[in-house]
Amino acid sequence: MTAELVRGQNHTLPQTRLEIRVSAGTPVVAGATLGDENGTVHGTEWIAHPGSPQLPGLEVSRQAAADHRLAVDLDALSASVHRVTVLLALPTGVGGPARFGAVSAPFVAVTGLEGTEIATFTLTGLDTESAVAALELYRRQGAWKVRAVGQGYAGGLAAMLADQGLAQAAELARSIQDAVARGMARSVAPPPPRTPGADRVGHGTGSVPSSDGHRPPVPPPPAAQPSEPTTPLPTAGTGGPIDYTHPRRRTSAPPPPPPTAPPAEPGRPARPVAGDATGWSMEERLYNQIWGMFEDLARTTAAYRSAVDFAESRMDQELDRTLSDPRNRIGGAGDRAREQARAKRDELTARAREVLDRDLAQLAAESAVVEPALPAAFAGWDNPVWHAYRVPMEIPMALRIGDLHLPENTGLRIPLLVRLPLERGLWIDSSRTASEAASLMDTARLHHLAMENAVAHAARLLAVYPAGEFSVHVIDPAGSAAGALAPLVGSGALAGPPATGAGGVAPVLAQLTRRVDLVQMAIRAGASDSLPPDLDLGQQLLIVNDFPHGFDDRSVTQLRYLADEGPSVGVHLLMVADRADASAYGPVLDPLWRSLLRITPVADDHLADPWVGHAWTYEPLRMPPGSRVLEQVLAKVAAARRS
């Protein structure tokens, strides 16, 4: 029976291998400290945090997230450790809430490995605190117990760590927040929050497919309204960021998927079907299904890796116990102990791999039926849907910008979808140090490949927006991207010729900065009808090549302004740059890089999922060899703009 704890209450733990699950209404930092009999933390090596997530017997998340799973093996802790304190903190410098009183009360559950809840605690009564010691596991007379703490600190992480006796509290708190900021900058944005009325799915266990092969409903994004045409300029809301929610999407819970799956044979999972998720339209169902596949693959891989780590840890512990007796270190007893420990390790690993292979096979079968059914915005360039392309009448929910995969099965690719309108800009990293594959390429070839990717992304954005509602501008100060830009220039799809030279940079930036300023002022004043008639209110994309070549200090400031303020009013950046080229600006440009989603022109494992923080290998979308689909699509886009 689950013990529902209140502040100060304790409960005996029936087992030593545990998971601590955290649910919060906003991304939080989760970590844990190890303390002695008095609760004192003796150094930074006694703390598990996103910058150093693993200690013997303890593993925490590598990034801030609304949901966390912390793995604890109390038997693997050092004998000098008598207390494990779970800490939560709000990330700083990322535009989120600054105090726990502004968010819903965090919920913490201590569970067994099978998911059975042992004790839960809801952290109520927090106000100005930005960090909190949620609960502690402590050793008492040889037994372990859990105590609900709920002690908050208005001084944040530094104050909490200092209270536990850490001398370097302020320095460590800064390094943790820096690591979190870097992690959030590289993290794939999670799907939109669940709409009111939708059932809670995967509370503490994710959304792993059920035994009949069907996945529980994934939190749906806002659905489509049947009336009111899309307006190019958003209206002012009651506060907060500008609302660019698609005006034809419902805000009520969508219906469940229709029962279209063929009946399953007894003892076998049902065959997968495309659109097997909630949603008002097939597009929404496919979008939710892809996110469900993404989460399933993340969680089943996490379970496999955890099982392998447990098998290795168990083998090491058994060998340590056996070989601690000097009589077993020589002769046949030691050899037999090693063989038995390795056999148990191999058995546990094989069982875990069997479960993983089963889940991977099911996901691969689902991917095989989903990919051919995807609309153009979700499909790769090799999908036949592009050969029947028509200029759309409304924008889609999302756009595919690449594929993701994990090393356990490199052939199982998950489409990387970003919501539209774009919520952050894109940065295509053209440096040779970006990845191992990039280091093996010639610099000029790598940069050309990066620019070709930028053109392909711009073409996809142009293709999925209605005619006249999306414009692309290009800044190419040195004119080095003329070859890669040829499809955009030749089709007439650009808003104007690429800006070259230092003299061409300033007018483009001034034009887009003026648009951001005017639209923001109109929204704040509720006077959208007073905007100049020559102002293009459609979405704008600025492609910047060879940054910072051709940029002076004023231009750099304007670019940072567009990166920060532009997305909320429909102005977006797509930068092709090597960060080392801008090293002369030092930390001044750090917020710029963090505000953009970093992708690469070649495969690189730098993106993290929002559930367990795996490092996923990103691969850009490739054109089929000899294909003319890009030119054909751009020709149709340009023709629609002219008409």
XYZ file of C-alpha atoms in Angstrom:
643
model
C 0.000 0.000 0.000
C 1.335 3.433 -0.953
C 2.228 5.752 1.925
C 1.127 9.327 1.231
C 3.586 11.355 3.263
C 3.247 14.823 4.726
C 6.153 17.098 5.598
C 8.328 15.465 8.273
C 6.752 12.007 8.054
C 8.905 8.936 7.377
C 8.328 5.445 6.023
C 10.419 2.277 5.970
C 11.722 1.212 2.571
C 11.065 -2.458 1.776
C 13.813 -2.667 -0.861
C 17.085 -0.992 -1.762
C 16.843 -0.644 -5.561
C 14.460 2.236 -6.192
C 13.301 4.875 -8.615
C 12.402 8.363 -7.504
C 9.946 9.934 -9.916
C 9.339 13.654 -10.063
C 6.428 15.364 -11.793
C 6.295 19.152 -11.995
C 4.301 21.639 -14.008
C 7.443 23.161 -15.510
C 11.013 22.029 -16.289
C 13.005 21.665 -13.071
C 16.537 20.588 -12.237
C 16.676 17.307 -10.302
C 19.706 16.127 -8.378
C 20.773 14.390 -5.195
C 23.377 14.873 -2.491
C 25.091 12.247 -0.371
C 25.578 13.008 3.309
C 27.255 11.427 6.331
C 25.606 10.681 9.691
C 25.074 14.403 10.247
C 23.860 15.082 6.718
C 27.062 16.910 5.772
C 28.108 16.896 2.112
C 31.900 16.668 2.048
C 32.587 17.780 -1.512
C 31.305 18.195 -5.053
C 32.021 14.515 -5.682
C 29.170 13.741 -3.232
C 26.582 15.403 -5.483
C 24.828 14.004 -8.575
C 23.547 16.739 -10.872
C 23.026 17.343 -14.626
C 26.687 18.221 -15.112
C 27.813 15.023 -13.313
C 24.784 12.730 -13.333
C 26.269 9.446 -12.083
C 27.692 8.359 -8.750
C 28.047 4.819 -7.407
C 24.483 3.736 -6.653
C 22.906 6.940 -7.929
C 21.954 8.399 -11.313
C 19.977 11.568 -12.070
C 18.706 13.271 -15.204
C 21.125 15.118 -17.468
C 18.833 18.083 -18.137
C 15.902 20.062 -16.806
C 12.523 18.491 -17.491
C 8.972 18.463 -16.145
C 9.290 14.736 -15.349
C 12.319 12.933 -13.937
C 13.367 9.436 -12.951
C 16.253 9.093 -10.506
C 17.773 5.624 -10.117
C 18.992 4.654 -6.629
C 20.768 1.486 -5.494
C 21.239 1.886 -1.744
C 23.383 -1.256 -1.488
C 25.891 0.250 -3.915
C 26.430 3.388 -1.827
C 29.598 3.833 0.190
C 29.432 2.774 3.838
C 30.156 6.382 4.800
C 26.919 7.562 3.171
C 23.980 7.692 5.553
C 21.680 10.123 3.765
C 20.546 10.758 0.183
C 18.724 14.065 -0.286
C 16.711 14.641 -3.444
C 16.814 18.270 -4.511
C 14.767 20.221 -7.043
C 15.554 23.662 -8.443
C 14.162 25.984 -11.072
C 16.588 26.626 -13.957
C 17.826 30.195 -14.244
C 18.545 32.265 -17.338
C 16.163 30.369 -19.613
C 13.061 32.531 -19.290
C 11.135 30.189 -16.964
C 9.444 30.871 -13.622
C 11.667 32.185 -10.845
C 9.822 30.724 -7.819
C 7.969 27.536 -7.007
C 4.950 29.545 -5.874
C 4.274 30.409 -9.528
C 3.987 26.767 -10.658
C 1.959 23.744 -9.648
C 3.148 21.810 -6.611
C 5.820 19.229 -7.518
C 4.953 15.576 -6.869
C 7.597 13.046 -5.833
C 7.112 9.273 -5.691
C 9.476 6.570 -4.452
C 8.821 3.385 -6.404
C 10.224 -0.058 -6.949
C 11.810 -0.978 -10.256
C 8.519 -2.469 -11.436
C 6.762 0.872 -10.883
C 4.903 0.070 -7.661
C 4.671 3.205 -5.534
C 6.120 2.890 -2.026
C 5.702 6.464 -0.820
C 4.558 9.755 -2.356
C 4.887 13.380 -1.322
C 3.334 16.534 -2.791
C 5.399 19.644 -2.061
C 2.739 22.190 -1.177
C 3.152 25.561 0.521
C 6.126 26.789 -1.528
C 6.232 30.475 -2.442
C 9.406 32.482 -3.060
C 11.661 29.437 -2.981
C 13.557 28.548 -6.157
C 15.169 25.385 -4.762
C 13.820 22.729 -2.417
C 15.060 19.617 -0.634
C 12.155 17.337 -1.561
C 12.832 14.194 0.450
C 15.661 12.185 1.915
C 16.547 8.535 2.152
C 18.406 7.849 5.382
C 20.026 4.872 7.110
C 18.848 4.093 10.635
C 20.076 1.034 12.553
C 20.958 -0.795 9.365
C 17.599 -0.112 7.651
C 16.746 2.545 5.092
C 13.797 4.912 5.427
C 12.369 7.814 3.425
C 11.381 11.136 4.971
C 9.332 13.909 3.369
C 11.344 17.131 3.807
C 9.948 19.939 1.618
C 12.498 22.502 2.858
C 12.623 25.404 0.401
C 15.340 28.006 -0.172
C 14.683 31.471 -1.581
C 18.427 31.748 -2.191
C 18.272 28.921 -4.712
C 20.705 26.067 -5.240
C 23.634 27.896 -3.676
C 21.788 28.434 -0.395
C 20.567 24.833 -0.272
C 24.013 23.345 -0.946
C 25.622 25.686 1.566
C 23.063 24.584 4.175
C 24.292 21.012 3.681
C 27.853 22.028 4.469
C 29.323 22.333 0.973
C 32.127 24.904 0.920
C 32.005 25.473 -2.871
C 28.200 25.876 -2.973
C 28.042 29.049 -5.067
C 30.521 27.808 -7.684
C 28.814 24.436 -8.026
C 25.362 26.046 -8.263
C 26.582 28.215 -11.156
C 28.117 25.240 -12.945
C 24.894 23.219 -12.544
C 22.770 26.035 -13.962
C 25.217 26.478 -16.852
C 25.019 22.765 -17.626
C 21.221 22.934 -17.507
C 21.147 25.952 -19.837
C 23.351 24.105 -22.334
C 21.167 21.019 -22.041
C 17.950 22.954 -22.627
C 19.520 24.637 -25.650
C 20.188 21.244 -27.277
C 17.014 19.536 -26.147
C 14.240 18.684 -28.564
C 11.139 20.591 -27.519
C 8.574 18.300 -25.839
C 5.114 17.904 -27.345
C 2.481 20.489 -26.370
C 0.778 20.085 -22.971
C -2.290 17.920 -22.658
C -5.577 19.624 -23.387
C -8.271 19.755 -20.691
C -10.312 16.603 -20.474
C -7.689 14.258 -21.847
C -6.854 11.218 -19.746
C -3.551 11.186 -17.885
C -1.197 8.823 -19.657
C 1.882 7.056 -18.379
C 1.945 8.534 -14.874
C 5.452 7.597 -13.885
C 5.740 4.848 -16.469
C 5.756 6.599 -19.836
C 3.664 5.474 -22.776
C 5.096 2.081 -23.586
C 2.815 0.107 -25.912
C 0.389 -2.210 -24.173
C 0.313 -5.943 -24.608
C -2.159 -5.751 -27.502
C 0.247 -3.590 -29.496
C -1.630 -0.300 -29.035
C -0.126 2.762 -27.441
C -2.112 4.734 -24.870
C -3.167 8.162 -26.115
C -0.345 10.692 -26.348
C -1.017 14.193 -24.994
C -2.648 15.896 -27.984
C -1.690 19.301 -29.307
C -4.409 21.910 -29.817
C -6.847 20.723 -32.467
C -8.342 22.505 -35.489
C -11.305 24.851 -35.406
C -13.704 24.408 -38.319
C -14.150 28.098 -39.025
C -12.358 31.467 -39.195
C -9.544 31.804 -41.773
C -5.929 32.154 -40.769
C -4.960 35.747 -40.036
C -1.415 36.907 -40.723
C -1.109 38.996 -37.576
C -1.826 37.632 -34.082
C -4.001 39.581 -31.697
C -2.911 40.640 -28.259
C -3.702 38.236 -25.459
C -4.232 38.785 -21.798
C -0.525 38.556 -21.032
C 2.578 36.495 -21.600
C 4.097 35.722 -25.007
C 2.249 36.394 -28.220
C -0.115 33.578 -29.109
C 0.621 32.066 -32.500
C -1.658 29.068 -31.941
C -3.313 27.955 -35.143
C -6.777 29.593 -35.040
C -8.509 26.566 -36.540
C -7.449 24.109 -33.847
C -9.842 23.133 -31.097
C -8.916 23.460 -27.454
C -11.120 20.600 -26.260
C -9.903 17.025 -26.037
C -9.899 15.257 -29.418
C -11.644 11.930 -29.904
C -9.704 8.668 -29.649
C -8.534 7.006 -32.857
C -11.127 5.010 -34.772
C -10.937 1.236 -34.348
C -9.292 0.629 -37.729
C -6.611 -1.791 -36.592
C -7.086 -5.321 -37.941
C -7.898 -7.923 -35.287
C -4.899 -9.515 -33.678
C -4.230 -13.213 -33.713
C -4.440 -14.846 -30.289
C -1.178 -14.388 -28.409
C 0.197 -11.835 -30.864
C 0.104 -8.030 -30.772
C -2.205 -6.237 -33.168
C -0.706 -5.139 -36.463
C 0.112 -1.411 -36.352
C -1.831 1.102 -38.412
C -1.077 4.693 -39.376
C -2.937 7.281 -37.320
C -3.333 5.078 -34.242
C -3.453 8.027 -31.818
C -5.845 10.713 -30.653
C -6.638 13.712 -32.839
C -9.307 15.572 -34.790
C -7.625 14.911 -38.111
C -5.280 12.363 -39.630
C -2.496 14.953 -39.465
C -2.913 15.307 -35.701
C -3.119 11.564 -35.218
C 0.085 11.010 -37.162
C 1.812 13.810 -35.270
C 0.809 12.284 -31.927
C 1.726 8.804 -33.114
C 5.248 9.932 -34.061
C 5.733 11.544 -30.653
C 4.463 8.344 -29.053
C 7.008 6.302 -31.014
C 9.718 8.778 -30.008
C 8.872 8.408 -26.321
C 8.481 4.622 -26.530
C 11.922 4.217 -28.091
C 13.477 6.544 -25.487
C 11.945 4.705 -22.546
C 12.461 1.131 -23.732
C 16.119 1.933 -24.471
C 16.455 3.514 -21.019
C 15.049 0.340 -19.453
C 17.521 -1.799 -21.413
C 20.522 0.346 -20.490
C 19.461 0.374 -16.849
C 19.161 -3.425 -16.860
C 22.621 -3.799 -18.384
C 24.102 -1.405 -15.816
C 22.401 -3.373 -13.041
C 23.806 -6.647 -14.377
C 27.334 -5.210 -14.461
C 26.942 -3.710 -10.982
C 25.610 -6.988 -9.583
C 28.509 -8.927 -11.067
C 31.023 -6.501 -9.567
C 29.388 -6.709 -6.138
C 29.305 -10.515 -6.172
C 32.959 -10.662 -7.186
C 33.906 -8.166 -4.477
C 32.095 -10.180 -1.811
C 33.611 -13.464 -2.957
C 37.150 -12.222 -3.451
C 37.197 -10.272 -0.202
C 38.047 -13.628 1.409
C 41.757 -14.262 0.696
C 41.089 -17.986 0.515
C 38.996 -17.483 -2.632
C 41.562 -15.414 -4.523
C 43.592 -18.399 -5.634
C 42.671 -21.811 -6.819
C 39.450 -23.078 -8.296
C 37.045 -21.263 -5.913
C 37.901 -17.844 -7.346
C 37.608 -19.042 -10.921
C 34.226 -20.643 -10.254
C 32.983 -17.461 -8.582
C 34.020 -15.396 -11.579
C 32.356 -17.784 -14.006
C 29.122 -17.818 -12.013
C 29.048 -14.022 -11.726
C 29.659 -13.588 -15.447
C 27.018 -16.202 -16.271
C 24.426 -14.311 -14.191
C 25.484 -11.066 -15.850
C 25.126 -12.593 -19.313
C 21.731 -14.076 -18.446
C 20.353 -10.750 -17.194
C 21.751 -8.904 -20.197
C 20.308 -11.458 -22.631
C 16.863 -11.196 -21.045
C 17.004 -7.414 -21.250
C 18.087 -7.581 -24.893
C 15.229 -9.964 -25.672
C 12.716 -7.465 -24.311
C 14.417 -4.623 -26.177
C 14.415 -6.541 -29.467
C 10.707 -7.276 -29.054
C 9.923 -3.597 -28.504
C 12.192 -2.525 -31.353
C 10.513 -4.955 -33.730
C 7.108 -3.590 -32.804
C 8.276 0.002 -33.303
C 9.937 -0.889 -36.621
C 6.683 -2.436 -37.847
C 4.803 0.687 -36.789
C 7.339 2.931 -38.534
C 6.961 0.884 -41.722
C 3.239 1.697 -41.937
C 3.474 5.286 -40.659
C 6.176 6.577 -43.045
C 4.206 6.001 -46.302
C 1.138 7.683 -44.787
C 2.865 10.931 -43.780
C 1.814 14.248 -45.336
C 4.450 16.295 -47.145
C 5.359 18.389 -44.096
C 6.144 15.226 -42.092
C 7.701 13.229 -44.947
C 11.266 12.858 -46.155
C 12.315 13.988 -49.609
C 12.201 10.389 -50.869
C 8.492 10.036 -50.043
C 6.276 9.886 -53.178
C 3.956 12.456 -51.595
C 6.337 15.190 -52.812
C 5.789 14.197 -56.441
C 2.091 15.017 -56.027
C 2.827 18.263 -54.175
C 0.231 21.031 -54.180
C 0.595 24.445 -52.524
C -1.417 24.087 -49.278
C -4.308 26.272 -48.165
C -3.274 26.264 -44.484
C -0.125 25.648 -42.475
C 0.509 22.173 -41.012
C 1.047 21.477 -37.344
C 4.738 20.702 -37.683
C 7.653 20.296 -40.063
C 10.184 17.494 -40.345
C 13.779 18.749 -40.205
C 15.646 15.455 -39.908
C 15.697 11.994 -38.347
C 16.818 10.681 -34.967
C 18.118 7.260 -33.982
C 19.886 5.485 -31.129
C 22.881 3.121 -31.365
C 20.805 0.128 -30.194
C 19.067 0.147 -33.604
C 20.422 2.632 -36.130
C 17.904 1.528 -38.751
C 14.889 2.647 -36.705
C 14.546 6.362 -37.494
C 12.187 8.746 -35.695
C 11.153 11.874 -37.646
C 12.270 15.034 -35.857
C 9.246 17.340 -36.001
C 9.252 20.992 -34.926
C 6.020 22.871 -34.354
C 4.887 25.599 -36.732
C 5.147 28.520 -36.568
C 8.726 28.014 -35.448
C 9.261 28.692 -31.750
C 13.043 29.110 -32.087
C 15.481 29.579 -34.915
C 17.850 26.999 -36.396
C 21.633 26.931 -36.397
C 23.405 24.616 -38.839
C 26.839 24.116 -37.304
C 29.413 24.080 -40.114
C 32.464 23.534 -37.910
C 34.740 20.519 -38.402
C 34.726 19.966 -34.628
C 30.934 19.571 -34.531
C 31.080 15.785 -34.868
C 33.352 12.882 -35.770
C 31.885 12.723 -39.279
C 32.485 16.462 -39.750
C 36.133 16.179 -38.672
C 36.782 13.809 -41.585
C 35.489 16.272 -44.206
C 37.138 19.139 -46.002
C 36.136 22.536 -44.572
C 34.859 23.911 -47.868
C 32.874 20.750 -48.603
C 31.346 20.753 -45.120
C 30.299 24.394 -45.397
C 28.774 23.797 -48.821
C 26.857 20.833 -47.410
C 25.620 22.988 -44.521
C 24.371 25.646 -46.927
C 22.634 23.016 -49.061
C 20.839 21.862 -45.911
C 19.800 25.430 -45.161
C 18.336 25.763 -48.654
C 16.461 22.461 -48.236
C 14.986 23.605 -44.900
C 13.954 26.936 -46.417
C 12.349 25.129 -49.352
C 10.345 22.907 -47.013
C 9.130 25.926 -45.061
C 8.112 27.705 -48.255
C 6.366 24.563 -49.479
C 4.208 23.963 -46.403
C 2.896 27.523 -46.044
C 0.063 28.921 -48.168
C 1.148 31.152 -51.048
C 2.327 34.553 -49.895
C 2.395 33.706 -46.185
C 6.104 32.896 -45.930
C 9.105 34.843 -47.258
C 12.808 34.019 -47.268
C 15.647 36.563 -47.090
C 19.332 35.702 -47.462
C 22.466 37.413 -46.166
C 25.588 36.075 -47.907
C 28.228 38.768 -47.322
C 31.052 37.035 -49.192
C 28.857 35.578 -51.922
C 30.320 32.143 -51.174
C 26.956 30.351 -51.201
C 25.929 31.232 -54.739
C 26.019 27.609 -55.877
C 23.987 26.250 -52.958
C 21.459 29.104 -53.259
C 20.874 28.454 -56.968
C 17.561 26.547 -56.477
C 16.077 29.383 -54.411
C 17.401 32.152 -56.649
C 16.603 30.431 -59.934
C 13.016 29.625 -58.978
C 12.238 33.184 -57.886
C 11.097 31.956 -54.470
C 13.213 34.487 -52.544
C 11.755 37.774 -51.351
C 14.743 39.526 -52.960
C 18.255 38.805 -54.224
C 20.768 37.628 -51.589
C 22.378 40.523 -49.732
C 26.132 40.573 -50.341
C 28.940 42.665 -48.926
C 28.973 44.565 -45.654
C 26.711 47.181 -47.256
C 24.048 44.561 -47.970
C 23.815 43.263 -44.422
C 22.541 46.434 -42.734
C 19.427 47.078 -44.909
C 18.081 43.544 -44.494
C 18.578 43.575 -40.730
C 17.073 47.058 -40.486
C 14.013 45.964 -42.473
C 13.328 42.923 -40.304
C 14.080 44.779 -37.061
C 11.582 47.453 -38.097
C 8.972 44.785 -38.766
C 9.476 43.223 -35.313
C 9.250 46.626 -33.614
C 6.105 47.713 -35.458
C 4.235 44.445 -34.962
C 5.118 44.311 -31.273
C 3.930 47.888 -30.748
C 0.719 47.207 -32.657
C -0.021 44.127 -30.578
C 0.638 45.870 -27.271
C -1.565 48.799 -28.287
C -4.265 46.596 -29.830
C -3.974 48.620 -33.037
C -3.100 46.105 -35.733
C -5.122 48.090 -38.278
C -2.690 51.011 -37.941
C 0.295 49.120 -39.362
C 1.805 50.521 -42.579
C 0.173 49.007 -45.665
C 3.565 48.065 -47.148
C 4.501 45.905 -44.155
C 4.631 42.196 -44.982
C 2.787 40.461 -42.157
C 3.577 36.933 -43.313
C 6.193 34.736 -41.647
C 9.792 35.729 -42.444
C 12.919 33.560 -42.526
C 16.393 35.094 -42.590
C 19.210 32.806 -43.770
C 22.589 34.074 -42.555
C 25.728 32.609 -44.123
C 29.345 33.071 -43.018
C 28.507 34.826 -39.745
C 30.138 37.070 -38.484
C 31.766 38.058 -41.811
C 30.301 41.401 -42.908
C 28.749 42.135 -39.487
C 29.699 45.124 -37.377
C 28.738 45.579 -33.716
C 25.399 47.167 -34.606
C 24.526 44.309 -36.957
C 25.430 41.736 -34.315
C 23.139 43.486 -31.824
C 20.296 43.511 -34.350
C 20.812 39.816 -35.064
C 20.621 38.992 -31.361
C 17.450 41.073 -31.128
C 15.859 39.145 -33.991
C 16.797 35.836 -32.378
C 15.218 36.845 -29.055
C 12.146 38.808 -30.155
C 11.551 37.681 -33.723
C 9.896 34.255 -33.274
C 7.001 35.673 -31.247
C 6.003 37.910 -34.166
C 6.918 35.654 -37.061
C 10.574 36.489 -37.842
C 12.932 33.507 -37.685
C 16.665 32.888 -38.100
C 18.432 30.097 -39.967
C 22.150 30.526 -39.401
C 24.957 28.645 -41.133
C 27.990 29.340 -38.999
C 31.072 28.001 -37.258
C 30.960 29.226 -33.675
C 34.744 29.445 -33.583
C 34.646 32.153 -36.270
C 32.762 34.395 -33.827
C 35.014 33.625 -30.853
C 36.262 37.224 -30.813
C 32.902 38.281 -29.374
C 33.413 35.971 -26.380
C 30.413 35.247 -24.129
C 28.410 38.092 -25.677
C 27.030 35.698 -28.276
C 26.345 32.788 -25.896
C 22.633 33.718 -25.577
C 22.383 33.795 -29.381
C 23.707 30.238 -29.796
C 21.538 28.955 -26.936
C 18.399 30.504 -28.441
C 18.809 28.469 -31.649
C 18.232 24.752 -32.178
C 21.609 23.390 -33.250
C 21.598 20.870 -36.081
C 24.424 19.607 -38.274
C 24.959 18.933 -41.987
C 26.230 15.422 -41.152
C 25.260 12.829 -38.548
C 25.955 13.902 -34.959
C 24.708 12.708 -31.544
C 24.066 16.053 -29.879
C 20.271 16.237 -29.416
C 18.505 15.029 -26.273
C 14.959 13.800 -25.787
C 12.734 15.507 -23.171
C 11.986 12.314 -21.193
C 15.209 10.542 -20.199
C 17.864 12.683 -21.882
C 19.410 10.136 -24.255
C 21.939 11.524 -26.729
C 20.250 10.907 -30.104
C 22.075 10.866 -33.416
C 20.600 13.515 -35.699
C 20.750 12.998 -39.458
C 19.624 15.680 -41.924
C 17.155 14.837 -44.667
C 18.884 13.915 -47.936
C 17.734 14.345 -51.491
C 17.588 11.078 -53.452
C 20.478 10.963 -55.960
C 19.508 12.610 -59.242
C 16.160 13.805 -57.883
C 14.666 17.078 -59.171
C 11.984 17.206 -56.498
C 13.454 20.330 -54.848
C 13.393 22.335 -58.078
C 9.874 21.094 -58.911
C 8.501 22.066 -55.508
C 10.127 25.510 -55.578
C 8.788 26.122 -59.100
C 5.249 25.450 -57.869
C 5.783 27.700 -54.839
C 7.084 30.546 -57.028
C 4.207 30.134 -59.495
C 1.677 30.302 -56.654
C 3.325 33.471 -55.301
C 3.145 35.154 -58.704
C -0.511 34.237 -59.174
